[in-house]
């Protein structure tokens, strides 16, 4: 197991690297930026060798748009992911089953044939997609070795909060403002960190929030309580900056489901009381904050403007209808898709990951992708499972992570592969909790 000292060293290195990156992009000095990006790759490579790449990767996920020389160039975050896959493939793991290679290779062949038929080229995004299909299961090497779910979630949450807060104040500098998109199209200020889209930005937050809530349900140490509760409050604050309706609805669902599970849990009365009192105090503090209540007022005003289902989904129902119509009008498109190529119908993408999967890969390709996911998840879980009474906790994780996917198209983004890995780490954590309770 990785030592506490090494965990702390990794987290400190992440903060130093992130601050260095922010300074380099703000000053826009190549001499400062180039060694920063190289050191980022070295940090990720070192973490992978220590079987702890995922905490570093998730910490820097909100900073991915900054990890490049200039807008429009390849992100070093993509290079870092490839580096991690290669390192684990070279080191190897006895736990990796080769069955995932069958649907992976078939899917690569299918998409290449479709690309050739349509005359589409192969870009960096497709190369990463193909490599990930083949090598992602090798991440099982670090599962339960270099870190636990608590450490992974804390690193992810801290990265989100650091990116959100710094983006809010660094927007006054033109050099780094190129990477910061403040959305005012609806007559209100919607922030999204360095992500560029408020809804994608808030989906990171609901994923981390779900993880934190699960940790609170399974926490029996007061020291961790004073880490988890402030992080929950910070994430809620950062999420409200997006003025995202989906964030509010998903977060409200998570909190209600979490509260119900907390009240129904057996035992640990003292821990329950401490947790409820702490969260009540934190909630009262937030509700008494003018900044917090102002953001809620702006968010509720968005709901007040909705007069029909299309307004409620911000026009997504119209987009979904357009893509569904296109699929059923073209049998070849329905069966084989677009070959994982960044093309859209009209002016907007699908705004739905499942629909995007069928549109890009076709029914055949999407079935192969689902089969690959099944084999990959089995490898990453390595026999871990959860009890029936842990179903509500699993629901919190799944809703927080995959709920936003119903209104976003994630197929071309790194999160499509990284977040399922995060869920697998969570399931293994819940499995360990069950085993610990059984042994006691």
JSON list of C-alpha atoms in Angstrom, two decimals, residues 145-263:
[
{"chain": "A", "resi": 145, "resn": "UNK", "atom": "CA", "xyz": [-3.08, -0.66, -4.36]},
{"chain": "A", "resi": 146, "resn": "UNK", "atom": "CA", "xyz": [-1.99, 2.96, -4.48]},
{"chain": "A", "resi": 147, "resn": "UNK", "atom": "CA", "xyz": [-4.98, 4.73, -2.93]},
{"chain": "A", "resi": 148, "resn": "UNK", "atom": "CA", "xyz": [-8.50, 4.31, -1.60]},
{"chain": "A", "resi": 149, "resn": "UNK", "atom": "CA", "xyz": [-11.82, 5.83, -2.64]},
{"chain": "A", "resi": 150, "resn": "UNK", "atom": "CA", "xyz": [-11.55, 8.53, 0.02]},
{"chain": "A", "resi": 151, "resn": "UNK", "atom": "CA", "xyz": [-8.23, 9.75, -1.32]},
{"chain": "A", "resi": 152, "resn": "UNK", "atom": "CA", "xyz": [-9.38, 9.61, -4.94]},
{"chain": "A", "resi": 153, "resn": "UNK", "atom": "CA", "xyz": [-12.55, 11.61, -4.22]},
{"chain": "A", "resi": 154, "resn": "UNK", "atom": "CA", "xyz": [-10.79, 14.24, -2.11]},
{"chain": "A", "resi": 155, "resn": "UNK", "atom": "CA", "xyz": [-8.21, 14.80, -4.88]},
{"chain": "A", "resi": 156, "resn": "UNK", "atom": "CA", "xyz": [-10.98, 15.13, -7.48]},
{"chain": "A", "resi": 157, "resn": "UNK", "atom": "CA", "xyz": [-13.02, 17.55, -5.33]},
{"chain": "A", "resi": 158, "resn": "UNK", "atom": "CA", "xyz": [-10.00, 19.70, -4.49]},
{"chain": "A", "resi": 159, "resn": "UNK", "atom": "CA", "xyz": [-9.08, 19.97, -8.17]},
{"chain": "A", "resi": 160, "resn": "UNK", "atom": "CA", "xyz": [-12.63, 21.06, -9.05]},
{"chain": "A", "resi": 161, "resn": "UNK", "atom": "CA", "xyz": [-12.75, 23.69, -6.31]},
{"chain": "A", "resi": 162, "resn": "UNK", "atom": "CA", "xyz": [-9.29, 25.08, -7.12]},
{"chain": "A", "resi": 163, "resn": "UNK", "atom": "CA", "xyz": [-10.12, 25.38, -10.82]},
{"chain": "A", "resi": 164, "resn": "UNK", "atom": "CA", "xyz": [-13.53, 26.97, -10.18]},
{"chain": "A", "resi": 165, "resn": "UNK", "atom": "CA", "xyz": [-12.32, 29.57, -7.68]},
{"chain": "A", "resi": 166, "resn": "UNK", "atom": "CA", "xyz": [-9.20, 30.58, -9.62]},
{"chain": "A", "resi": 167, "resn": "UNK", "atom": "CA", "xyz": [-11.11, 30.87, -12.91]},
{"chain": "A", "resi": 168, "resn": "UNK", "atom": "CA", "xyz": [-13.52, 33.27, -11.24]},
{"chain": "A", "resi": 169, "resn": "UNK", "atom": "CA", "xyz": [-10.74, 35.70, -10.30]},
{"chain": "A", "resi": 170, "resn": "UNK", "atom": "CA", "xyz": [-8.24, 35.20, -13.14]},
{"chain": "A", "resi": 171, "resn": "UNK", "atom": "CA", "xyz": [-10.75, 36.10, -15.84]},
{"chain": "A", "resi": 172, "resn": "UNK", "atom": "CA", "xyz": [-9.52, 39.72, -15.72]},
{"chain": "A", "resi": 173, "resn": "UNK", "atom": "CA", "xyz": [-6.23, 38.66, -17.35]},
{"chain": "A", "resi": 174, "resn": "UNK", "atom": "CA", "xyz": [-6.57, 38.50, -21.18]},
{"chain": "A", "resi": 175, "resn": "UNK", "atom": "CA", "xyz": [-3.93, 35.79, -21.59]},
{"chain": "A", "resi": 176, "resn": "UNK", "atom": "CA", "xyz": [-5.70, 33.19, -19.46]},
{"chain": "A", "resi": 177, "resn": "UNK", "atom": "CA", "xyz": [-9.15, 34.58, -20.24]},
{"chain": "A", "resi": 178, "resn": "UNK", "atom": "CA", "xyz": [-8.85, 32.79, -23.60]},
{"chain": "A", "resi": 179, "resn": "UNK", "atom": "CA", "xyz": [-9.57, 29.57, -21.69]},
{"chain": "A", "resi": 180, "resn": "UNK", "atom": "CA", "xyz": [-12.37, 30.95, -19.53]},
{"chain": "A", "resi": 181, "resn": "UNK", "atom": "CA", "xyz": [-15.87, 31.17, -20.97]},
{"chain": "A", "resi": 182, "resn": "UNK", "atom": "CA", "xyz": [-18.38, 33.21, -18.94]},
{"chain": "A", "resi": 183, "resn": "UNK", "atom": "CA", "xyz": [-21.78, 32.44, -20.44]},
{"chain": "A", "resi": 184, "resn": "UNK", "atom": "CA", "xyz": [-24.21, 35.38, -20.55]},
{"chain": "A", "resi": 185, "resn": "UNK", "atom": "CA", "xyz": [-26.51, 34.16, -23.33]},
{"chain": "A", "resi": 186, "resn": "UNK", "atom": "CA", "xyz": [-29.49, 33.82, -20.97]},
{"chain": "A", "resi": 187, "resn": "UNK", "atom": "CA", "xyz": [-29.08, 37.28, -19.48]},
{"chain": "A", "resi": 188, "resn": "UNK", "atom": "CA", "xyz": [-27.28, 35.95, -16.40]},
{"chain": "A", "resi": 189, "resn": "UNK", "atom": "CA", "xyz": [-23.67, 35.15, -15.52]},
{"chain": "A", "resi": 190, "resn": "UNK", "atom": "CA", "xyz": [-22.95, 31.43, -15.76]},
{"chain": "A", "resi": 191, "resn": "UNK", "atom": "CA", "xyz": [-19.43, 30.33, -14.85]},
{"chain": "A", "resi": 192, "resn": "UNK", "atom": "CA", "xyz": [-17.81, 27.06, -15.87]},
{"chain": "A", "resi": 193, "resn": "UNK", "atom": "CA", "xyz": [-14.25, 27.15, -14.57]},
{"chain": "A", "resi": 194, "resn": "UNK", "atom": "CA", "xyz": [-11.87, 26.36, -17.42]},
{"chain": "A", "resi": 195, "resn": "UNK", "atom": "CA", "xyz": [-14.27, 23.84, -18.95]},
{"chain": "A", "resi": 196, "resn": "UNK", "atom": "CA", "xyz": [-16.07, 26.18, -21.33]},
{"chain": "A", "resi": 197, "resn": "UNK", "atom": "CA", "xyz": [-19.57, 24.79, -20.78]},
{"chain": "A", "resi": 198, "resn": "UNK", "atom": "CA", "xyz": [-21.55, 25.25, -17.55]},
{"chain": "A", "resi": 199, "resn": "UNK", "atom": "CA", "xyz": [-23.29, 21.89, -17.82]},
{"chain": "A", "resi": 200, "resn": "UNK", "atom": "CA", "xyz": [-20.12, 19.86, -18.45]},
{"chain": "A", "resi": 201, "resn": "UNK", "atom": "CA", "xyz": [-18.47, 21.78, -15.62]},
{"chain": "A", "resi": 202, "resn": "UNK", "atom": "CA", "xyz": [-21.30, 21.02, -13.19]},
{"chain": "A", "resi": 203, "resn": "UNK", "atom": "CA", "xyz": [-21.30, 17.34, -14.17]},
{"chain": "A", "resi": 204, "resn": "UNK", "atom": "CA", "xyz": [-17.82, 17.04, -12.64]},
{"chain": "A", "resi": 205, "resn": "UNK", "atom": "CA", "xyz": [-19.24, 18.50, -9.45]},
{"chain": "A", "resi": 206, "resn": "UNK", "atom": "CA", "xyz": [-22.21, 16.12, -9.20]},
{"chain": "A", "resi": 207, "resn": "UNK", "atom": "CA", "xyz": [-19.87, 13.17, -9.76]},
{"chain": "A", "resi": 208, "resn": "UNK", "atom": "CA", "xyz": [-17.55, 14.25, -6.94]},
{"chain": "A", "resi": 209, "resn": "UNK", "atom": "CA", "xyz": [-20.54, 15.21, -4.77]},
{"chain": "A", "resi": 210, "resn": "UNK", "atom": "CA", "xyz": [-21.98, 11.71, -5.09]},
{"chain": "A", "resi": 211, "resn": "UNK", "atom": "CA", "xyz": [-18.64, 10.28, -3.99]},
{"chain": "A", "resi": 212, "resn": "UNK", "atom": "CA", "xyz": [-18.41, 12.59, -0.98]},
{"chain": "A", "resi": 213, "resn": "UNK", "atom": "CA", "xyz": [-21.94, 11.70, 0.13]},
{"chain": "A", "resi": 214, "resn": "UNK", "atom": "CA", "xyz": [-21.10, 8.00, -0.03]},
{"chain": "A", "resi": 215, "resn": "UNK", "atom": "CA", "xyz": [-17.99, 8.59, 2.06]},
{"chain": "A", "resi": 216, "resn": "UNK", "atom": "CA", "xyz": [-20.07, 10.45, 4.64]},
{"chain": "A", "resi": 217, "resn": "UNK", "atom": "CA", "xyz": [-22.45, 7.49, 4.89]},
{"chain": "A", "resi": 218, "resn": "UNK", "atom": "CA", "xyz": [-19.55, 5.11, 5.51]},
{"chain": "A", "resi": 219, "resn": "UNK", "atom": "CA", "xyz": [-17.39, 7.36, 7.67]},
{"chain": "A", "resi": 220, "resn": "UNK", "atom": "CA", "xyz": [-16.86, 6.65, 11.38]},
{"chain": "A", "resi": 221, "resn": "UNK", "atom": "CA", "xyz": [-13.97, 9.05, 11.96]},
{"chain": "A", "resi": 222, "resn": "UNK", "atom": "CA", "xyz": [-14.63, 12.62, 13.03]},
{"chain": "A", "resi": 223, "resn": "UNK", "atom": "CA", "xyz": [-11.32, 13.76, 11.54]},
{"chain": "A", "resi": 224, "resn": "UNK", "atom": "CA", "xyz": [-12.55, 12.84, 8.06]},
{"chain": "A", "resi": 225, "resn": "UNK", "atom": "CA", "xyz": [-15.89, 14.48, 8.78]},
{"chain": "A", "resi": 226, "resn": "UNK", "atom": "CA", "xyz": [-14.22, 17.88, 8.99]},
{"chain": "A", "resi": 227, "resn": "UNK", "atom": "CA", "xyz": [-12.71, 17.29, 5.55]},
{"chain": "A", "resi": 228, "resn": "UNK", "atom": "CA", "xyz": [-15.76, 15.89, 3.78]},
{"chain": "A", "resi": 229, "resn": "UNK", "atom": "CA", "xyz": [-18.40, 18.37, 4.97]},
{"chain": "A", "resi": 230, "resn": "UNK", "atom": "CA", "xyz": [-16.48, 21.53, 3.90]},
{"chain": "A", "resi": 231, "resn": "UNK", "atom": "CA", "xyz": [-15.81, 19.90, 0.53]},
{"chain": "A", "resi": 232, "resn": "UNK", "atom": "CA", "xyz": [-19.53, 19.22, 0.06]},
{"chain": "A", "resi": 233, "resn": "UNK", "atom": "CA", "xyz": [-20.30, 22.88, 0.82]},
{"chain": "A", "resi": 234, "resn": "UNK", "atom": "CA", "xyz": [-17.57, 24.09, -1.54]},
{"chain": "A", "resi": 235, "resn": "UNK", "atom": "CA", "xyz": [-18.81, 21.88, -4.35]},
{"chain": "A", "resi": 236, "resn": "UNK", "atom": "CA", "xyz": [-22.38, 23.13, -3.91]},
{"chain": "A", "resi": 237, "resn": "UNK", "atom": "CA", "xyz": [-21.11, 26.72, -4.08]},
{"chain": "A", "resi": 238, "resn": "UNK", "atom": "CA", "xyz": [-19.02, 26.01, -7.20]},
{"chain": "A", "resi": 239, "resn": "UNK", "atom": "CA", "xyz": [-21.95, 24.19, -8.81]},
{"chain": "A", "resi": 240, "resn": "UNK", "atom": "CA", "xyz": [-24.37, 27.05, -8.24]},
{"chain": "A", "resi": 241, "resn": "UNK", "atom": "CA", "xyz": [-21.98, 29.36, -10.10]},
{"chain": "A", "resi": 242, "resn": "UNK", "atom": "CA", "xyz": [-22.95, 27.47, -13.26]},
{"chain": "A", "resi": 243, "resn": "UNK", "atom": "CA", "xyz": [-26.66, 28.38, -12.83]},
{"chain": "A", "resi": 244, "resn": "UNK", "atom": "CA", "xyz": [-27.35, 24.93, -14.29]},
{"chain": "A", "resi": 245, "resn": "UNK", "atom": "CA", "xyz": [-30.84, 23.50, -13.92]},
{"chain": "A", "resi": 246, "resn": "UNK", "atom": "CA", "xyz": [-29.54, 19.97, -14.32]},
{"chain": "A", "resi": 247, "resn": "UNK", "atom": "CA", "xyz": [-27.01, 20.57, -11.53]},
{"chain": "A", "resi": 248, "resn": "UNK", "atom": "CA", "xyz": [-29.74, 21.76, -9.17]},
{"chain": "A", "resi": 249, "resn": "UNK", "atom": "CA", "xyz": [-32.10, 18.87, -9.96]},
{"chain": "A", "resi": 250, "resn": "UNK", "atom": "CA", "xyz": [-29.41, 16.18, -9.71]},
{"chain": "A", "resi": 251, "resn": "UNK", "atom": "CA", "xyz": [-27.90, 17.66, -6.53]},
{"chain": "A", "resi": 252, "resn": "UNK", "atom": "CA", "xyz": [-31.32, 17.91, -4.89]},
{"chain": "A", "resi": 253, "resn": "UNK", "atom": "CA", "xyz": [-32.01, 14.29, -5.81]},
{"chain": "A", "resi": 254, "resn": "UNK", "atom": "CA", "xyz": [-28.63, 13.21, -4.39]},
{"chain": "A", "resi": 255, "resn": "UNK", "atom": "CA", "xyz": [-29.14, 15.05, -1.11]},
{"chain": "A", "resi": 256, "resn": "UNK", "atom": "CA", "xyz": [-32.66, 13.71, -0.60]},
{"chain": "A", "resi": 257, "resn": "UNK", "atom": "CA", "xyz": [-31.62, 10.14, -1.39]},
{"chain": "A", "resi": 258, "resn": "UNK", "atom": "CA", "xyz": [-28.57, 10.49, 0.83]},
{"chain": "A", "resi": 259, "resn": "UNK", "atom": "CA", "xyz": [-30.64, 11.83, 3.74]},
{"chain": "A", "resi": 260, "resn": "UNK", "atom": "CA", "xyz": [-33.12, 8.97, 3.44]},
{"chain": "A", "resi": 261, "resn": "UNK", "atom": "CA", "xyz": [-30.28, 6.42, 3.42]},
{"chain": "A", "resi": 262, "resn": "UNK", "atom": "CA", "xyz": [-28.64, 8.09, 6.43]},
{"chain": "A", "resi": 263, "resn": "UNK", "atom": "CA", "xyz": [-31.82, 7.95, 8.49]}
]
